[in-house]
Coordinates of N, CA and C in Angstrom, one line a residue:
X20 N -12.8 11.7 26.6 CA -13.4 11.9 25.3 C -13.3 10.6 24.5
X21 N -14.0 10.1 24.1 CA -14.1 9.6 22.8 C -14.9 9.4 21.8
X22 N -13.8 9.2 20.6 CA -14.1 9.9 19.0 C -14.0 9.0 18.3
X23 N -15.0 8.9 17.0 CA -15.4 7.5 15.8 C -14.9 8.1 14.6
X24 N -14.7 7.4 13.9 CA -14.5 7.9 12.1 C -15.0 6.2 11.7
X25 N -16.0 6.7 10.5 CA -16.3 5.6 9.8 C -15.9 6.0 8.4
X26 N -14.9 5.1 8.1 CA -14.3 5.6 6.3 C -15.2 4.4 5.8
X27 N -15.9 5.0 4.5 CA -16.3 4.0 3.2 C -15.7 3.5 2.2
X28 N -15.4 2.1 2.5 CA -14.7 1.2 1.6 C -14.4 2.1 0.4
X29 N -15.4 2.5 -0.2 CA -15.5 3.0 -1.7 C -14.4 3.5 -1.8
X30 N -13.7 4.5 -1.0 CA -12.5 5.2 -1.0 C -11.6 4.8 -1.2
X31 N -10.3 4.6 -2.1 CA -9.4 4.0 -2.4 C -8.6 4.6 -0.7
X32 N -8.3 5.9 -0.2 CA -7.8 6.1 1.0 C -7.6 4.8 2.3
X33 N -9.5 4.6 1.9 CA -9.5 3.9 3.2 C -8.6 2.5 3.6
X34 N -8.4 1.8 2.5 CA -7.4 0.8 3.2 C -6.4 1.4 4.0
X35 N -5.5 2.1 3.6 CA -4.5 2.5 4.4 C -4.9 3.1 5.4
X36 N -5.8 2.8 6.0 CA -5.9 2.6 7.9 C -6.6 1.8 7.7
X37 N -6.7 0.6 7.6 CA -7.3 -0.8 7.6 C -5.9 -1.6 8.1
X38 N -4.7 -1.6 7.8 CA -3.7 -2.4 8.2 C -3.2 -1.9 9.3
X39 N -3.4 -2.1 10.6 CA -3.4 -1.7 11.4 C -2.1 -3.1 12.4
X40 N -1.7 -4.1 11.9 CA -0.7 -4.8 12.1 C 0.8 -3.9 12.1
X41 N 1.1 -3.2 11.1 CA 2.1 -2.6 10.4 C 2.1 -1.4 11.8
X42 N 1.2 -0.7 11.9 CA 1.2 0.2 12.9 C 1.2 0.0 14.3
X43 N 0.7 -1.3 14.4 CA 1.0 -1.6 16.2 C 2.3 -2.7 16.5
X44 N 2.6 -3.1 15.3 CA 4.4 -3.4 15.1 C 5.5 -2.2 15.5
X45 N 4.8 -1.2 14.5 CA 5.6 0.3 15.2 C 5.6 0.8 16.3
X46 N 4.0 0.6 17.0 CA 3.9 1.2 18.3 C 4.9 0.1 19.2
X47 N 4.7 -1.1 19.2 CA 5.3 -2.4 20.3 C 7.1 -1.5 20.4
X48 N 7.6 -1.8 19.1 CA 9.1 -1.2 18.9 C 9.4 0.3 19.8
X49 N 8.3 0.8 19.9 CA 8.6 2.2 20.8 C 8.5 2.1 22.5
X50 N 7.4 1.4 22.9 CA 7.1 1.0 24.2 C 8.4 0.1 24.5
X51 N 8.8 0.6 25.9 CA 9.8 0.3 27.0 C 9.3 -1.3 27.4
X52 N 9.8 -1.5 28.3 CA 10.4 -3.3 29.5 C 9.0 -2.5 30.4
X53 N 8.6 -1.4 30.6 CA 7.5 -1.5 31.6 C 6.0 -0.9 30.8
X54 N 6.1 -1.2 29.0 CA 4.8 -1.2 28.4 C 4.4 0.4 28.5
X55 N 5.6 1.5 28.9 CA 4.8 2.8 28.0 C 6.2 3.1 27.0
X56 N 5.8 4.3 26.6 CA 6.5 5.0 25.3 C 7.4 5.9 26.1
X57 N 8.6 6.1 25.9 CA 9.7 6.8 26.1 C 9.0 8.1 26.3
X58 N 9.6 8.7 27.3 CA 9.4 10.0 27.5 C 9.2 11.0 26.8
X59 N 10.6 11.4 25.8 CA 10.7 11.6 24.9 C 10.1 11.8 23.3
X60 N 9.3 10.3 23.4 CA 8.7 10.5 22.8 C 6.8 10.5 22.7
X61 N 6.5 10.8 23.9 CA 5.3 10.7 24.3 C 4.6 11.8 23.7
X62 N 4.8 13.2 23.6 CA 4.1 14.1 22.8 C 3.9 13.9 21.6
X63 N 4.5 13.1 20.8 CA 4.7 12.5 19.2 C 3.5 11.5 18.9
X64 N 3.6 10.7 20.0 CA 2.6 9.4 20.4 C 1.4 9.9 20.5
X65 N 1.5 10.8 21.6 CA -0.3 11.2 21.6 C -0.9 12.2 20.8
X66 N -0.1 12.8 19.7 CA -0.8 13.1 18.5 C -1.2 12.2 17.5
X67 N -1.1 11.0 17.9 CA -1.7 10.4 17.0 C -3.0 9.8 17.5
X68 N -4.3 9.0 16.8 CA -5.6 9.0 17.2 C -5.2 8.1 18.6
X69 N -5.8 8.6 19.2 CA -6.1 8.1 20.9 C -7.4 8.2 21.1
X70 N -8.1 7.4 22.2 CA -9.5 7.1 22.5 C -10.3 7.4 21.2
X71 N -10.2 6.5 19.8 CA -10.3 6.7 18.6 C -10.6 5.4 18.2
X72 N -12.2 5.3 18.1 CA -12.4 4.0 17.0 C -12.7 4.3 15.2
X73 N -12.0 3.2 14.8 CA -12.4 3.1 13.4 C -13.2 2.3 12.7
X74 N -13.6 2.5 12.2 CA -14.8 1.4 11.3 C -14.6 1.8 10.0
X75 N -15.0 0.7 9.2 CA -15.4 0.5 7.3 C -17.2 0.2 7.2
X76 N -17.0 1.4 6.5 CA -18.8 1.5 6.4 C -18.1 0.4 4.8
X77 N -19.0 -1.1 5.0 CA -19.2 -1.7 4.4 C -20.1 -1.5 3.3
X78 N -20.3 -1.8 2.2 CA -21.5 -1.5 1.4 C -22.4 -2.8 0.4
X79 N -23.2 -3.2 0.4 CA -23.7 -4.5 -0.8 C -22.6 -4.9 -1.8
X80 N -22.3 -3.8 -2.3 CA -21.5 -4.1 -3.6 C -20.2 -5.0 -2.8
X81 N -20.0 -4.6 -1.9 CA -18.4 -5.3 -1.8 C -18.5 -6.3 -1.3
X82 N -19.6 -6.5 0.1 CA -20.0 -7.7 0.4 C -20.6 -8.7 -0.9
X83 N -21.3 -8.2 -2.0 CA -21.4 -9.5 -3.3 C -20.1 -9.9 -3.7
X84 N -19.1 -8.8 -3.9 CA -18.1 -9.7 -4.6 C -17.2 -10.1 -3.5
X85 N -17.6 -10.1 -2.1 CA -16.4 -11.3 -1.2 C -17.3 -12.5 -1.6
X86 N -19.0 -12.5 -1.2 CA -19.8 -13.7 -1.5 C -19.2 -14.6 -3.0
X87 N -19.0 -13.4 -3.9 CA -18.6 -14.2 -5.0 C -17.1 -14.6 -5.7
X88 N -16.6 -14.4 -4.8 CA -14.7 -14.1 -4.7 C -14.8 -13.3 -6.0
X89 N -14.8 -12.5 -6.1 CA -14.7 -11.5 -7.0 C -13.6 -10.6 -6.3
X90 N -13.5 -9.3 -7.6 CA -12.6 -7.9 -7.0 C -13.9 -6.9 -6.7
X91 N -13.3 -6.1 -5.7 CA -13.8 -5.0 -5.6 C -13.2 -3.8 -6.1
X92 N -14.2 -2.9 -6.8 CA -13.2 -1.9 -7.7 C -14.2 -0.6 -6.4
X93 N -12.9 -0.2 -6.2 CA -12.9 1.0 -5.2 C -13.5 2.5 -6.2
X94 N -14.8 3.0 -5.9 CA -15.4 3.7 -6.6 C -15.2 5.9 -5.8
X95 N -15.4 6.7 -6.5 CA -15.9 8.1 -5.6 C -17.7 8.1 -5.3
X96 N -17.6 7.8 -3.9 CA -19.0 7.6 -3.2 C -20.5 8.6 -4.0
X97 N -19.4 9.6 -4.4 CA -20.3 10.9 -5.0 C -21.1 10.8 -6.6
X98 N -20.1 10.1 -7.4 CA -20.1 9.8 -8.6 C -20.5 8.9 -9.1
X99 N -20.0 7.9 -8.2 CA -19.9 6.8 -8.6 C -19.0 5.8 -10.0
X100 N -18.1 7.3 -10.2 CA -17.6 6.6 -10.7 C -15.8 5.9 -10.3
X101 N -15.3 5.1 -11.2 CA -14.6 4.2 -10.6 C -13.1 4.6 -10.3
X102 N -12.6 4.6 -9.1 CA -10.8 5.8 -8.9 C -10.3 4.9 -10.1
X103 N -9.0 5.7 -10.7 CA -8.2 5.1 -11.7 C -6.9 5.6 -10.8
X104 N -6.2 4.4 -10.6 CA -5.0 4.3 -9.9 C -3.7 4.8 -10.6
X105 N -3.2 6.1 -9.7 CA -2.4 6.7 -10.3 C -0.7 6.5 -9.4
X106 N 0.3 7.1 -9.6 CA 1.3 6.5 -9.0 C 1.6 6.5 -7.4
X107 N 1.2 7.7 -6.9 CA 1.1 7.4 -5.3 C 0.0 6.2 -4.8
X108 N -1.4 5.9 -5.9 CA -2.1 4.9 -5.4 C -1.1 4.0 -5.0
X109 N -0.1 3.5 -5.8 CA 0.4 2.2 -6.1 C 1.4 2.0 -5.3
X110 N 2.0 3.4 -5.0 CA 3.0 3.5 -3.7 C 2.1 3.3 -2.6
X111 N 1.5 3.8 -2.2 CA 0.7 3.3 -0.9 C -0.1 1.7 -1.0
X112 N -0.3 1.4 -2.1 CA -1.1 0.2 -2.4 C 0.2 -1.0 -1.7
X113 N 1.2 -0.7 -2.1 CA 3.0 -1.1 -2.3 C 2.9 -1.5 -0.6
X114 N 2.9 -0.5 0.2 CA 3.3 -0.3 1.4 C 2.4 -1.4 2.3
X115 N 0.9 -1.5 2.2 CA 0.1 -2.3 2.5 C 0.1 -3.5 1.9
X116 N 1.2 -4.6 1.4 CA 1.0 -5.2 0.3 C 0.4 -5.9 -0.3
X117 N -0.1 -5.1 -1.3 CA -1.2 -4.9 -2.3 C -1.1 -4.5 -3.5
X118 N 0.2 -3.9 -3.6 CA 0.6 -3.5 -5.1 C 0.1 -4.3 -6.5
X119 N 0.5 -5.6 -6.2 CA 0.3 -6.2 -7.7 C -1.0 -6.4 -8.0
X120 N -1.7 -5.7 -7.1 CA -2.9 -6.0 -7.8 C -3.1 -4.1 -8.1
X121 N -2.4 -3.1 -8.2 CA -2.3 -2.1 -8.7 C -1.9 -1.7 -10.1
X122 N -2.7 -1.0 -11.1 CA -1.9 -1.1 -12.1 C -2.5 0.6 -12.3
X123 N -1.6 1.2 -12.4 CA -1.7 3.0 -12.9 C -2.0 3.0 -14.3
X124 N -2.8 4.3 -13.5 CA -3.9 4.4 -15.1 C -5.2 3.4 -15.3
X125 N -5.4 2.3 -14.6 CA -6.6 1.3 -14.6 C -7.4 1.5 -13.6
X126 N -8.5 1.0 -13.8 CA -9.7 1.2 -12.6 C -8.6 0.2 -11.3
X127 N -9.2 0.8 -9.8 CA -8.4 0.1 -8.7 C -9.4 -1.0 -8.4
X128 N -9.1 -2.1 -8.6 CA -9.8 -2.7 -8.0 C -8.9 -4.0 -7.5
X129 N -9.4 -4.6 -6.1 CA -8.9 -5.3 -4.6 C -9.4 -6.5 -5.6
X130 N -8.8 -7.9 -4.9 CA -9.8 -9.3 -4.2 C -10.2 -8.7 -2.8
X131 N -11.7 -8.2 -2.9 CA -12.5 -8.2 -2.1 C -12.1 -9.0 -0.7
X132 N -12.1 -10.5 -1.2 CA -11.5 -11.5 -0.1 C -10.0 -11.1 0.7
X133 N -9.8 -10.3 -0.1 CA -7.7 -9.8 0.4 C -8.4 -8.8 1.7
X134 N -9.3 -7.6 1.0 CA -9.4 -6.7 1.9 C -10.0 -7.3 3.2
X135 N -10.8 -8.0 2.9 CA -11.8 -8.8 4.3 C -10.7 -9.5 5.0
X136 N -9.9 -10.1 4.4 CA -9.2 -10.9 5.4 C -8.4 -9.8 6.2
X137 N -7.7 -8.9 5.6 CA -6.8 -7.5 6.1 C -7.9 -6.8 7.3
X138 N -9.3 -6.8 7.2 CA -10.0 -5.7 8.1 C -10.0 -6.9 8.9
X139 N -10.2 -8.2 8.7 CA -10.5 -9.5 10.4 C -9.6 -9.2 11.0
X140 N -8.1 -9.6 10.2 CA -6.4 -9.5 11.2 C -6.5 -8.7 12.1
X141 N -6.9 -7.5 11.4 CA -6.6 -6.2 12.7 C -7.9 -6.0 13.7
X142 N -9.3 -6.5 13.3 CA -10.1 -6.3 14.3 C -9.7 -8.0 15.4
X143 N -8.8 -8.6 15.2 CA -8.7 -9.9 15.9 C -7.4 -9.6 16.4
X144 N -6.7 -8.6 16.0 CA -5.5 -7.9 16.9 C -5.5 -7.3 17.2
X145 N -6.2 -6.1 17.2 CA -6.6 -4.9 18.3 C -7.9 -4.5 18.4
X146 N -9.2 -4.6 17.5 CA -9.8 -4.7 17.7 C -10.7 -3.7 16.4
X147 N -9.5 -3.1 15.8 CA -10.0 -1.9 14.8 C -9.7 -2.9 13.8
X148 N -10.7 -2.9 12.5 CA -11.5 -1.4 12.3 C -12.7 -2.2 13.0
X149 N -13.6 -1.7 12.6 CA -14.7 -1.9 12.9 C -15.7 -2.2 12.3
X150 N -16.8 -2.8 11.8 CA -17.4 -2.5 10.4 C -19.0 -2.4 10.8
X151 N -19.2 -1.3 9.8 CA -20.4 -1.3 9.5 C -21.0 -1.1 8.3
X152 N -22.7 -1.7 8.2 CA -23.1 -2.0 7.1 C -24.2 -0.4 6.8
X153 N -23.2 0.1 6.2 CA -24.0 1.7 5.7 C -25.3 1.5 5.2
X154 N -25.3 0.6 3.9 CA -26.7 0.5 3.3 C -27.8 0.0 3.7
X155 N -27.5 -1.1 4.5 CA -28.5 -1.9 5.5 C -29.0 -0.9 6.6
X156 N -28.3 0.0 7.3 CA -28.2 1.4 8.2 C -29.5 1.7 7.9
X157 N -28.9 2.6 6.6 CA -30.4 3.4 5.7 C -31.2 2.7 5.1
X158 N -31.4 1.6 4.8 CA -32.5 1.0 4.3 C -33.5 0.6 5.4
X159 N -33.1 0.5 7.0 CA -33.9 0.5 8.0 C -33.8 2.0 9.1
X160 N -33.4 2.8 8.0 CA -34.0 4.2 8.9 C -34.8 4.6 8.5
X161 N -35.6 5.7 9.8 CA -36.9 6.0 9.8 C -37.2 7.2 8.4
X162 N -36.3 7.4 7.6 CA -36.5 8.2 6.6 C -35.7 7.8 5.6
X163 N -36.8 7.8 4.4 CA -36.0 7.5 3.2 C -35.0 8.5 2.7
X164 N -33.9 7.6 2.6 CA -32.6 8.8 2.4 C -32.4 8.9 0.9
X165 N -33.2 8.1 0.0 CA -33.3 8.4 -1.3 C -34.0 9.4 -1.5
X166 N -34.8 9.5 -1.0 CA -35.8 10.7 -1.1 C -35.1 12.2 -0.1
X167 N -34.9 11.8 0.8 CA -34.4 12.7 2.3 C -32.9 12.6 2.4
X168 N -31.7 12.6 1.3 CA -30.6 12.2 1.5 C -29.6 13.0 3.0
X169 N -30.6 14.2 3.1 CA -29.6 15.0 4.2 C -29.9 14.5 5.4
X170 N -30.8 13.3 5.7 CA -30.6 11.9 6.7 C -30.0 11.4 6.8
X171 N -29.0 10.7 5.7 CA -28.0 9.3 5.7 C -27.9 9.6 7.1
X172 N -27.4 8.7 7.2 CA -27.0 7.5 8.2 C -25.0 7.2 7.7
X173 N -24.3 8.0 8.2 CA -22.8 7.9 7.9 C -22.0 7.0 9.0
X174 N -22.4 7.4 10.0 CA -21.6 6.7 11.2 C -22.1 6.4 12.4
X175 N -21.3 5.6 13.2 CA -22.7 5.5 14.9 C -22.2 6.2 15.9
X176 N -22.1 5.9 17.1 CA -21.4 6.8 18.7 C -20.4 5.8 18.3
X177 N -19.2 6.1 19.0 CA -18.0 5.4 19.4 C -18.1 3.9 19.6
X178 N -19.0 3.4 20.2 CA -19.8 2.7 21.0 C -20.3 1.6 19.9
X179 N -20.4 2.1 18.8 CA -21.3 1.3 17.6 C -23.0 0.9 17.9
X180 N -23.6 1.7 18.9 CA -24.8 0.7 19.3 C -25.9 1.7 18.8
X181 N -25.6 3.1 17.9 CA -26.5 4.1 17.6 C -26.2 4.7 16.9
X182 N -26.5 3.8 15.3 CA -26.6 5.0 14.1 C -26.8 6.6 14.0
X183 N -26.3 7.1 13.7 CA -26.3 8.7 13.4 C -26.5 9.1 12.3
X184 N -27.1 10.6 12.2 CA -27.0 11.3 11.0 C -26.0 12.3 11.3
X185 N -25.9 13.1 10.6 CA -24.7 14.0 10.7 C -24.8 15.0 12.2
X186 N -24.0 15.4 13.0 CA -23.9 16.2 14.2 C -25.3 16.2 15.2
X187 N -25.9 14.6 15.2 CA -26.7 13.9 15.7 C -26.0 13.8 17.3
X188 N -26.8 14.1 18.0 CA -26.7 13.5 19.8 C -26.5 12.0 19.9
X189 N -25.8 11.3 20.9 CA -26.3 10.1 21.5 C -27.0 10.3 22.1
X190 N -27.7 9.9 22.9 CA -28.3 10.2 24.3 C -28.6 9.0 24.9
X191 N -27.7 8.5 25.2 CA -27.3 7.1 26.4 C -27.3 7.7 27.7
X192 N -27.8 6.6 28.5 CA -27.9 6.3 30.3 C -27.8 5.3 30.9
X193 N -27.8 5.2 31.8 CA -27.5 4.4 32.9 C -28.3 3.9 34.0
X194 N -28.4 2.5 34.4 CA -29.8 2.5 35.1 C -28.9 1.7 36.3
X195 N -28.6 2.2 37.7 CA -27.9 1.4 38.2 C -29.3 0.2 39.0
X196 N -29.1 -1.2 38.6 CA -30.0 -1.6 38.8 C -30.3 -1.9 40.1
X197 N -29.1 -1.7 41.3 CA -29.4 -2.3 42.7 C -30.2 -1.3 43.5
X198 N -30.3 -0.2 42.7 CA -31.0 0.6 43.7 C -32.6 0.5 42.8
X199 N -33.2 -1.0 42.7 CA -34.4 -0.8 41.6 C -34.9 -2.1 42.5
X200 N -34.0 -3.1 43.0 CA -34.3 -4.4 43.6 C -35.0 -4.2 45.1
X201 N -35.9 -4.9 45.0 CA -36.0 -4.8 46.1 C -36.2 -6.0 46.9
X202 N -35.6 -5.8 48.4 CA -35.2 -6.4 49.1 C -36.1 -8.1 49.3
X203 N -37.5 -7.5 49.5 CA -38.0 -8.8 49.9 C -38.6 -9.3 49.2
X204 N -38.1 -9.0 47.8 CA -38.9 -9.9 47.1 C -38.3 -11.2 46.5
X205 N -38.9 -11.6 46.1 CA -38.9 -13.6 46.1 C -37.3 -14.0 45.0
X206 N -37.1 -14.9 45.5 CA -36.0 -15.6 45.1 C -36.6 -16.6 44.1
X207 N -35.9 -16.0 42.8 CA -36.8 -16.6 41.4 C -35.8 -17.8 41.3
X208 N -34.2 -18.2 41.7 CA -34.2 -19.3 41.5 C -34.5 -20.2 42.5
X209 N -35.3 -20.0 43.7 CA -35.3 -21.3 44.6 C -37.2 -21.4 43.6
X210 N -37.7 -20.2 43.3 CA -39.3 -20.6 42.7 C -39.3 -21.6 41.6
X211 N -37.7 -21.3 40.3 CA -38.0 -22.1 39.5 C -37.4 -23.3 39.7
X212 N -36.5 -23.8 41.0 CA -36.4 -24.8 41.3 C -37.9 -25.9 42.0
X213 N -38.1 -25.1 42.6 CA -39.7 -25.8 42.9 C -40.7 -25.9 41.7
X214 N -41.0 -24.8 41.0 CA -42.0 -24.9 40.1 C -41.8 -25.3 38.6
X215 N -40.3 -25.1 38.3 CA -40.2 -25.2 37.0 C -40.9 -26.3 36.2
X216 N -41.0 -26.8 36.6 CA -41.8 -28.7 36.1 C -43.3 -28.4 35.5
X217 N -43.9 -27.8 36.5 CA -45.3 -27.1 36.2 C -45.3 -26.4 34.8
X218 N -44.1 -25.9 34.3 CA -44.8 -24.7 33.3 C -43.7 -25.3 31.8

């Protein structure tokens, strides 16, 4: 089986599964001299996400203010309007370190550039998160979701290679190509060794 979650930057939540350094520091410390997890503690382990990719549905707004080294002020997707950081924000903000740029009671807002550099580290150390560009998604789907919003476009297959709408199918295949070749036909690099000059 595998399973995708695409969280939207907007969400003050979503950083904290963006630092994903912190968490495979913890996992290393638990794996043994032969690279698994203690016995003992293997039912613990595999409650957590397994065969599980993650992605940041990126959005314009945040990509202008990395373009413009600006902050990004972490918004409710629905509202639009702006989270005001309250004291667990700032503990969790704390733990990712990020705090000082928390202040309770104020609109939350990142250096843009902090968070981008935080989602590269970990997709350049394990490979998560993953990102995608939500608005650019829906601005090239076949239905306007300003008009048709029960379209959006929230997340892709696991795979990242097929936008989805909500409890949307993949429908991927497989073409094994050797049973498609056939045998006697011409050997295109000794042809374009001969002919390539011609064309």
């Amino acid at each position: 089986v595998s399973l995708a979650h695409s969280l939207r930057l907007n969400d003050p939540d979503d950083f904290t599964h963006n630092s994903f350094a912190d968490a495979l520091e913890e996992a290393r410390e638990l794996i043994d001299e032969d690279g698994r997890v203690p016995e003992h503690l293997r039912n613990a382990v595999e409650g957590h996400l397994s065969n599980f990719n993650i992605s940041v549905g990126v959005t314009d707004d945040f990509m202008e203010a990395l373009y413009n080294d600006e902050e990004f002020t972490f918004t409710n997707p629905r509202t639009e309007e702006p989270h005001v950081a309250t004291p667990e924000t700032k503990e969790i903000y704390d733990m990712f370190g990020l705090g000082e740029h928390v202040e309770v009671g104020e609109e939350l807002s990142i250096p843009a550039q902090e968070l981008w550099d935080d989602m590269i580290e970990g997709a350049h150390e394990n490979g998560e998160p993953g990102v995608i560009y939500l608005e650019r998604v829906n601005k090239e789907h076949s239905f306007d979701v300003e008009e048709h919003p029960d379209h959006r476009i929230l997340a892709t297959n696991p795979c990242g290679e097929q936008p989805l709408e909500e409890y949307e199918a993949c429908n991927l295949g497989h073409i094994n190509l050797s049973t498609l070749a056939a045998q006697d036909a011409p050997d295109w690099r000794v042809w374009s060794d001969e002919h390539a000059d011609e064309y």
